[in-house]
mmCIF file of C-alpha atoms in Angstrom:
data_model
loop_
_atom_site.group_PDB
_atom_site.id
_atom_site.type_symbol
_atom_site.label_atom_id
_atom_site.label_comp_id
_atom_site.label_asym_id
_atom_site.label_seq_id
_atom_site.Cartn_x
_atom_site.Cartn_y
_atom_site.Cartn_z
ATOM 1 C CA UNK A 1 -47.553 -21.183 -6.631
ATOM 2 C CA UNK A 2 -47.040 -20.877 -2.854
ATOM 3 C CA UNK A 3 -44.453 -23.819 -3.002
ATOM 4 C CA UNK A 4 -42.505 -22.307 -6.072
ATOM 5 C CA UNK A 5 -42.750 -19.005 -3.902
ATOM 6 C CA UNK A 6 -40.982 -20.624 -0.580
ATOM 7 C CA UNK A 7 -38.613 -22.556 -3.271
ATOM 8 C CA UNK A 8 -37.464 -19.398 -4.572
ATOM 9 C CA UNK A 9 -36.968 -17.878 -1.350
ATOM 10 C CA UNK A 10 -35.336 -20.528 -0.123
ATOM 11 C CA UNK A 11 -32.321 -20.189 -3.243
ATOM 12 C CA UNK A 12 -31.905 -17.066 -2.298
ATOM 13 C CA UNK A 13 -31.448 -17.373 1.305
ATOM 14 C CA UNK A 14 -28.723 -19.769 0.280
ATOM 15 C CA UNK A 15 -27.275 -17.720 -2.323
ATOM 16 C CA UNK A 16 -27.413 -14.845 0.325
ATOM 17 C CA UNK A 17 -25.685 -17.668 2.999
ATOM 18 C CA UNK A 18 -22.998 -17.863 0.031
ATOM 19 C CA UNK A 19 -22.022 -14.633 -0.607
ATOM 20 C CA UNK A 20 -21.653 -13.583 2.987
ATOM 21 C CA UNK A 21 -19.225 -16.636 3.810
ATOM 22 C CA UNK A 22 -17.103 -15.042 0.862
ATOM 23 C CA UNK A 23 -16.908 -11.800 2.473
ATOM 24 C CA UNK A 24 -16.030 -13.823 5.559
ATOM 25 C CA UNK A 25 -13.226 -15.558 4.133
ATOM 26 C CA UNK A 26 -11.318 -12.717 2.485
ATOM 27 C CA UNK A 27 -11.771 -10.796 5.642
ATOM 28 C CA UNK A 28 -10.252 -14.074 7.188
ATOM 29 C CA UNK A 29 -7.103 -14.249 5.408
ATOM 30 C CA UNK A 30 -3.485 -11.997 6.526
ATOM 31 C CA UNK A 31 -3.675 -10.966 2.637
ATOM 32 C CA UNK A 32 -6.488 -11.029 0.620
ATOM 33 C CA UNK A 33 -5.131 -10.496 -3.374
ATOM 34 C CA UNK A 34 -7.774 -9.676 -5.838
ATOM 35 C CA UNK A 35 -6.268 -10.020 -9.408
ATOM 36 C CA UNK A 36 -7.613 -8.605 -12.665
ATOM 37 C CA UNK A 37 -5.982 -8.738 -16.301
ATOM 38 C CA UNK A 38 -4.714 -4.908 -15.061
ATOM 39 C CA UNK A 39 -3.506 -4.942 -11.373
ATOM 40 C CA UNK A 40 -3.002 -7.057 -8.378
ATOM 41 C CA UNK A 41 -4.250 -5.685 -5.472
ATOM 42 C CA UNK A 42 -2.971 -6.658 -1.655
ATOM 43 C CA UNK A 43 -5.712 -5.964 1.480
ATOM 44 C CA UNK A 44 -3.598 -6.182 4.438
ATOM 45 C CA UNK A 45 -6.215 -7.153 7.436
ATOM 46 C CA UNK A 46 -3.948 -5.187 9.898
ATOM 47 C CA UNK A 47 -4.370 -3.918 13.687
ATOM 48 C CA UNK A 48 -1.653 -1.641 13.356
ATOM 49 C CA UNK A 49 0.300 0.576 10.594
ATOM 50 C CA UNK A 50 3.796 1.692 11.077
ATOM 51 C CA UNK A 51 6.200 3.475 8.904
ATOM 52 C CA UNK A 52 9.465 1.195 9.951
ATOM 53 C CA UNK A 53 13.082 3.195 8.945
ATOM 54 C CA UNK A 54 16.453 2.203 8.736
ATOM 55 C CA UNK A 55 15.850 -1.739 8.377
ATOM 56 C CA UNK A 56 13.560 -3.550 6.579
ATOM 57 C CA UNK A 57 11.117 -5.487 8.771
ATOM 58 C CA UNK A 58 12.740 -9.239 8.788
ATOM 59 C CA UNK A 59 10.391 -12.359 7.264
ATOM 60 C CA UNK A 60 10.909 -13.898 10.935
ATOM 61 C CA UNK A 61 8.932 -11.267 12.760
ATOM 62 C CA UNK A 62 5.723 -12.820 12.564
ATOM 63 C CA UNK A 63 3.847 -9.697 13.601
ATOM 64 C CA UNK A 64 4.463 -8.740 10.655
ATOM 65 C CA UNK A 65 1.660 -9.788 7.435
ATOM 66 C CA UNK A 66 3.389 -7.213 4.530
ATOM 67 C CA UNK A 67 5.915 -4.259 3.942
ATOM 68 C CA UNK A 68 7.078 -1.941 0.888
ATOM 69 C CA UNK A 69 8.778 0.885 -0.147
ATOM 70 C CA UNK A 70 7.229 3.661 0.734
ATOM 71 C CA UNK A 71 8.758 7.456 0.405
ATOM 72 C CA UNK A 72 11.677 8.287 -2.040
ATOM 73 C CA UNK A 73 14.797 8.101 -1.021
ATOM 74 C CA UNK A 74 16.707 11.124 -1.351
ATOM 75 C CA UNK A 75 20.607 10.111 -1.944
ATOM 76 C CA UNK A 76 21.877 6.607 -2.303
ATOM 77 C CA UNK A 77 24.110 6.380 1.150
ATOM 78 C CA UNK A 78 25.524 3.907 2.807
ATOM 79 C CA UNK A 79 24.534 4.929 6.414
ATOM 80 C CA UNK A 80 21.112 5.850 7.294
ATOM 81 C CA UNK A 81 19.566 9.025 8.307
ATOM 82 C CA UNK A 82 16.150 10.292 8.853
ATOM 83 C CA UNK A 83 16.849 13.251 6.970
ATOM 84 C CA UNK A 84 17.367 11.371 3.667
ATOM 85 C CA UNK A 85 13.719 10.029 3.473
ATOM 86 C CA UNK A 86 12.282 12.605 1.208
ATOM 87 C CA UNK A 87 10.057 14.757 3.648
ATOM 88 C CA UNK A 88 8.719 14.962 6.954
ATOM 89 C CA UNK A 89 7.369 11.263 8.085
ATOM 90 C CA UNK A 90 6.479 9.939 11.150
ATOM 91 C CA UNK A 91 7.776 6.231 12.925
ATOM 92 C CA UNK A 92 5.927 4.787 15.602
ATOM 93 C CA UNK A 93 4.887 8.312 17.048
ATOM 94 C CA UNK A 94 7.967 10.302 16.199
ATOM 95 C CA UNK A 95 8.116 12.789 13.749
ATOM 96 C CA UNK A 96 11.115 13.538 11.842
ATOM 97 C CA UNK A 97 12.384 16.359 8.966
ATOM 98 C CA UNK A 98 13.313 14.289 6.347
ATOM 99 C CA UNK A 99 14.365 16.032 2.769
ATOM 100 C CA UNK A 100 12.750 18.354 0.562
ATOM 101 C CA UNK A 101 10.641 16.882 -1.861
ATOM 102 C CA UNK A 102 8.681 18.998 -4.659
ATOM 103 C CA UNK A 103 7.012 15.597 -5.767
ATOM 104 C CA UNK A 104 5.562 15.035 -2.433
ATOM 105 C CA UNK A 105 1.877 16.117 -2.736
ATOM 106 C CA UNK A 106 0.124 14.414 -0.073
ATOM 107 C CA UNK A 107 0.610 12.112 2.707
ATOM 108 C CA UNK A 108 -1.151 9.008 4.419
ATOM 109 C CA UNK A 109 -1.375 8.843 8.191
ATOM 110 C CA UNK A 110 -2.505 6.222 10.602
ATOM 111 C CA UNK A 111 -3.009 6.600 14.020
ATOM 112 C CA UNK A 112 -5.097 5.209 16.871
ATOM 113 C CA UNK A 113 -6.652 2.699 14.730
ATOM 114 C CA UNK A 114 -7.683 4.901 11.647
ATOM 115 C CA UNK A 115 -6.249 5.797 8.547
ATOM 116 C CA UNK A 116 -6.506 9.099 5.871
ATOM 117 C CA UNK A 117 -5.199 10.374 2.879
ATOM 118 C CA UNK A 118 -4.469 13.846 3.332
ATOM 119 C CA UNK A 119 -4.192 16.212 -0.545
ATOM 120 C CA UNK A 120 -1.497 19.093 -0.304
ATOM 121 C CA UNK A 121 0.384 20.407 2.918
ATOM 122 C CA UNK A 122 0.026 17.661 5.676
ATOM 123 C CA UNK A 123 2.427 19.214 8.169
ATOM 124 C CA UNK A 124 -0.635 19.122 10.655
ATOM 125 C CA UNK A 125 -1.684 15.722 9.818
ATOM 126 C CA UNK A 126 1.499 14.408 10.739
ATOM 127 C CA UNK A 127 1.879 16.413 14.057
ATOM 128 C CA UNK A 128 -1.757 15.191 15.055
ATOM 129 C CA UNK A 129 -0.005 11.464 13.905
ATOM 130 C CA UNK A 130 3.051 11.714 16.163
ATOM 131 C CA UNK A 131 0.514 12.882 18.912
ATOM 132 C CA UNK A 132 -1.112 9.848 18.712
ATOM 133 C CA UNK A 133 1.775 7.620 18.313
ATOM 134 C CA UNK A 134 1.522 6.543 14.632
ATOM 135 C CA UNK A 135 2.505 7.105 11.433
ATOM 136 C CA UNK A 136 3.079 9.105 8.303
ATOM 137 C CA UNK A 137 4.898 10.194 5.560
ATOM 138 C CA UNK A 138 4.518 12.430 1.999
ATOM 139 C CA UNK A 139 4.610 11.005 -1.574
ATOM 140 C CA UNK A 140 2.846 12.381 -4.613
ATOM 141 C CA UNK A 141 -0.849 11.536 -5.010
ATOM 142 C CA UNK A 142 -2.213 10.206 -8.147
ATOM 143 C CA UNK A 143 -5.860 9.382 -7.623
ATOM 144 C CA UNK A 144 -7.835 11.673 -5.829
ATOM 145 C CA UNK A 145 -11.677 11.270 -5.380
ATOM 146 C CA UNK A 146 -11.520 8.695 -8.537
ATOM 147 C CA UNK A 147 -9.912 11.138 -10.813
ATOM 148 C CA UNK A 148 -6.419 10.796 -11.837
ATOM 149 C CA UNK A 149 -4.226 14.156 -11.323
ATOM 150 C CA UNK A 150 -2.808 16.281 -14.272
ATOM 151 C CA UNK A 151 -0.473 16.421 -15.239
ATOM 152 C CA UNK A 152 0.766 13.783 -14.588
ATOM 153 C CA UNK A 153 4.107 13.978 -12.327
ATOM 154 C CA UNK A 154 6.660 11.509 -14.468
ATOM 155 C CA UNK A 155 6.958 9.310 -17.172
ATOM 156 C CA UNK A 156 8.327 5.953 -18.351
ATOM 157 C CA UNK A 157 8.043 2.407 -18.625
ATOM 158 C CA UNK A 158 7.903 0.297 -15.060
ATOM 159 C CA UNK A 159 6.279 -1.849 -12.352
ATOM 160 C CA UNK A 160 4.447 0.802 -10.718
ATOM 161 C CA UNK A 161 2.704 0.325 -7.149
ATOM 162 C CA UNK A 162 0.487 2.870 -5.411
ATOM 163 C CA UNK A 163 -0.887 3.054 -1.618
ATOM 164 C CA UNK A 164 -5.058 2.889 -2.152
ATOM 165 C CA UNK A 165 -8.314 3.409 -0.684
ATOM 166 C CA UNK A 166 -11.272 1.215 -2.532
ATOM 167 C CA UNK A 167 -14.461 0.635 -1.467
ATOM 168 C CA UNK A 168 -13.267 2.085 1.992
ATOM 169 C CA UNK A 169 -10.764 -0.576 2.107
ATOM 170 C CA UNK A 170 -6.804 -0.020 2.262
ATOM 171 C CA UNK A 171 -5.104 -1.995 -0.312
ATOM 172 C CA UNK A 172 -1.804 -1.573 -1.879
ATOM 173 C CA UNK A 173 -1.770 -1.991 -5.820
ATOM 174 C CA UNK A 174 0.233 -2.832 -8.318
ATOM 175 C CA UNK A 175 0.763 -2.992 -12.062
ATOM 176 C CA UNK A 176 0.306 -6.244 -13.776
ATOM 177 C CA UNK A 177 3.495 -6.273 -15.771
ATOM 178 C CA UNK A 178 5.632 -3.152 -16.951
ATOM 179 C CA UNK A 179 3.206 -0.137 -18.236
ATOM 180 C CA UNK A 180 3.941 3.517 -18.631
ATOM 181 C CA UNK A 181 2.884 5.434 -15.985
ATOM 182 C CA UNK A 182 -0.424 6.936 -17.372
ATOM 183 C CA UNK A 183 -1.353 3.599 -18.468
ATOM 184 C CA UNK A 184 -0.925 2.453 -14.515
ATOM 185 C CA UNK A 185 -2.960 6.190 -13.453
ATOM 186 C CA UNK A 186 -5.663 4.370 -16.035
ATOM 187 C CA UNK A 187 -5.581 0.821 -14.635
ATOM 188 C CA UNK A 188 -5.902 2.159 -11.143
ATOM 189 C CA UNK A 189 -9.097 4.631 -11.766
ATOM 190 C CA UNK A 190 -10.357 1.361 -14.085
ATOM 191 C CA UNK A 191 -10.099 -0.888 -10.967
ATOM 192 C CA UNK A 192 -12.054 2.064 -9.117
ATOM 193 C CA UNK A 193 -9.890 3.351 -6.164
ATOM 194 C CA UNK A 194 -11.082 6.515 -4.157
ATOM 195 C CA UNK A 195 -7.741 8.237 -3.658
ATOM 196 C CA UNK A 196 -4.115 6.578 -4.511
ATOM 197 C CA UNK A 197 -1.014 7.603 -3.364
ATOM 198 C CA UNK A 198 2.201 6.569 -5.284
ATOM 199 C CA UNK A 199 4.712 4.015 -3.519
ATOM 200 C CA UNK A 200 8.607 4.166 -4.284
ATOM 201 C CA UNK A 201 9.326 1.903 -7.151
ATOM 202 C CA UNK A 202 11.821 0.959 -9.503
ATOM 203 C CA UNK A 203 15.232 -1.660 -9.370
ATOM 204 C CA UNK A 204 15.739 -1.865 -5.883
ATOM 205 C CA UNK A 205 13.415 0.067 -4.526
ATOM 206 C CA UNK A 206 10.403 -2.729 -5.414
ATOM 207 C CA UNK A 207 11.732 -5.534 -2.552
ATOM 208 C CA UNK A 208 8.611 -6.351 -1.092
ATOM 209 C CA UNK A 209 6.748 -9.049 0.688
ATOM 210 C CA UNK A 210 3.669 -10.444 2.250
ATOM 211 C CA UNK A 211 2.665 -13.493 4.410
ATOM 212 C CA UNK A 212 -0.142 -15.735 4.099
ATOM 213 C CA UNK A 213 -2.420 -17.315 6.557
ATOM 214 C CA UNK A 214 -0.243 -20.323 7.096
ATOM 215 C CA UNK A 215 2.881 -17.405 8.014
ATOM 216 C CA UNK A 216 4.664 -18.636 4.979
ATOM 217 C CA UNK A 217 6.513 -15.317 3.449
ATOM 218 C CA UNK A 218 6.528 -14.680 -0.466
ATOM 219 C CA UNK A 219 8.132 -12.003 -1.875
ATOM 220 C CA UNK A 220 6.461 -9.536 -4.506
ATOM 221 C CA UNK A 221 9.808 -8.769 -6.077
ATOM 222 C CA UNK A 222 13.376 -10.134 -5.157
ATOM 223 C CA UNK A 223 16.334 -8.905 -2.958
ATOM 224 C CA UNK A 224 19.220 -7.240 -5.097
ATOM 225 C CA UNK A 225 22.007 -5.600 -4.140
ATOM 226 C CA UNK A 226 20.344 -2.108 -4.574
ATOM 227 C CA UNK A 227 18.272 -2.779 -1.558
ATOM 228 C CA UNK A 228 20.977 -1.420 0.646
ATOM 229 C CA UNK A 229 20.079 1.753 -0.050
ATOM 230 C CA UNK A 230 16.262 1.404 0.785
ATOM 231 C CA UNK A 231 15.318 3.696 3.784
ATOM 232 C CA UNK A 232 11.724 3.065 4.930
ATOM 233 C CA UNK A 233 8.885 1.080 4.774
ATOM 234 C CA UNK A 234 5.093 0.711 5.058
ATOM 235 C CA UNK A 235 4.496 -2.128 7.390
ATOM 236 C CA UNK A 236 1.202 -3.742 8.200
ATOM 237 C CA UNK A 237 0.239 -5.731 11.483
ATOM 238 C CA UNK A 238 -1.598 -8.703 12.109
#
């Protein structure tokens, strides 16, 4: 019995030794991307957020491990301006009055190394931000504490992405495939995120891209001529 016993304990220890290397390696890679039959999730292991405006973060800046989209855009110009990002944002410690936005019910901030999703006015969050020399902006919020919002804010068929907390992780999610937008509210409470905050999608809008652990770039969705008109994005840093 005794030698069964130390057997025993001695499969678990390895299955224990196992699992723990896992968690190891996915905190080890630039990107780890978990992928169900719903979503595809993206964990950034960053050391720094920023909200970069006016031009894209290039695929040569190695600094750099993944960017998106992240307010709306306001008008479709050819010259940029801070004050057609819809709302007030924040860029590497600088806050600026961007456009009105009814759809913008939250925000997400990140400053001196820690991050929050902030529900409803988040004037203050972004001042305390820019104080700190980080980052912000507004978008609508379509998770909050694991419950989706209603109503729900639009409709249609797309590829939809959302900003995420899960598991006290940051991850940015999207949409297997095209869904309506309810049906991408319902994959993300299904996949079990805290709080999600919606990321600007669409034609265009959804040029994105990530690097792996080897610094090779790969793009989430390709470069068309729409992209001109993009004016911000959610950058991560390795």
């Amino acid at each position: 019995m005794r030698i069964i016993t130390l057997c025993l304990a001695a499969l678990l220890t390895v299955l224990s030794a196992c699992r723990t290397s896992k968690e190891s390696s996915k905190t080890m890679n630039t990107v780890y991307i978990d992928s169900t039959s719903e979503v595809i999730a993206y964990y950034p292991q960053f050391s720094r957020i920023d909200l970069v405006c006016g031009t894209m973060p290039q695929q040569s800046q190695q600094e750099v491990i993944f960017c998106a989209e992240a307010a709306f855009t306001s008008k479709l110009l050819e010259k940029f301006a801070h004050s057609n990002i819809d709302g007030d944002h924040v860029s590497s410690g600088v806050r600026h009055k961007g456009a009105v936005c009814k759809d913008n019910s939250g925000a997400f901030t990140w400053a001196s190394g820690t991050w929050r999703f902030v529900m409803g006015d988040y004037s203050v969050a972004l001042d305390s931000a820019a104080a700190q020399g980080g980052m912000g902006f507004g978008q609508a919020v379509v998770v909050r504490d694991g419950k989706a919002i209603t109503p729900l804010w639009r409709g249609g068929n797309n590829e939809y992405r959302a900003l995420c907390e899960k598991d006290g992780r940051l991850c940015i999610v999207d949409s297997r495939g095209s869904v309506e937008y309810d049906e991408f509210v319902r994959r993300l409470v299904n996949y079990g995120v805290t709080h999600a905050l919606y990321l600007d999608m669409g034609s265009g809008w959804n040029h994105s891209w990530w690097r792996d652990d080897k610094g090779t770039t790969h793009e989430i969705h390709p470069r068309i001529e729409k992209c001109r008109y993009c004016t911000n994005w959610i950058t991560f840093y390795k």
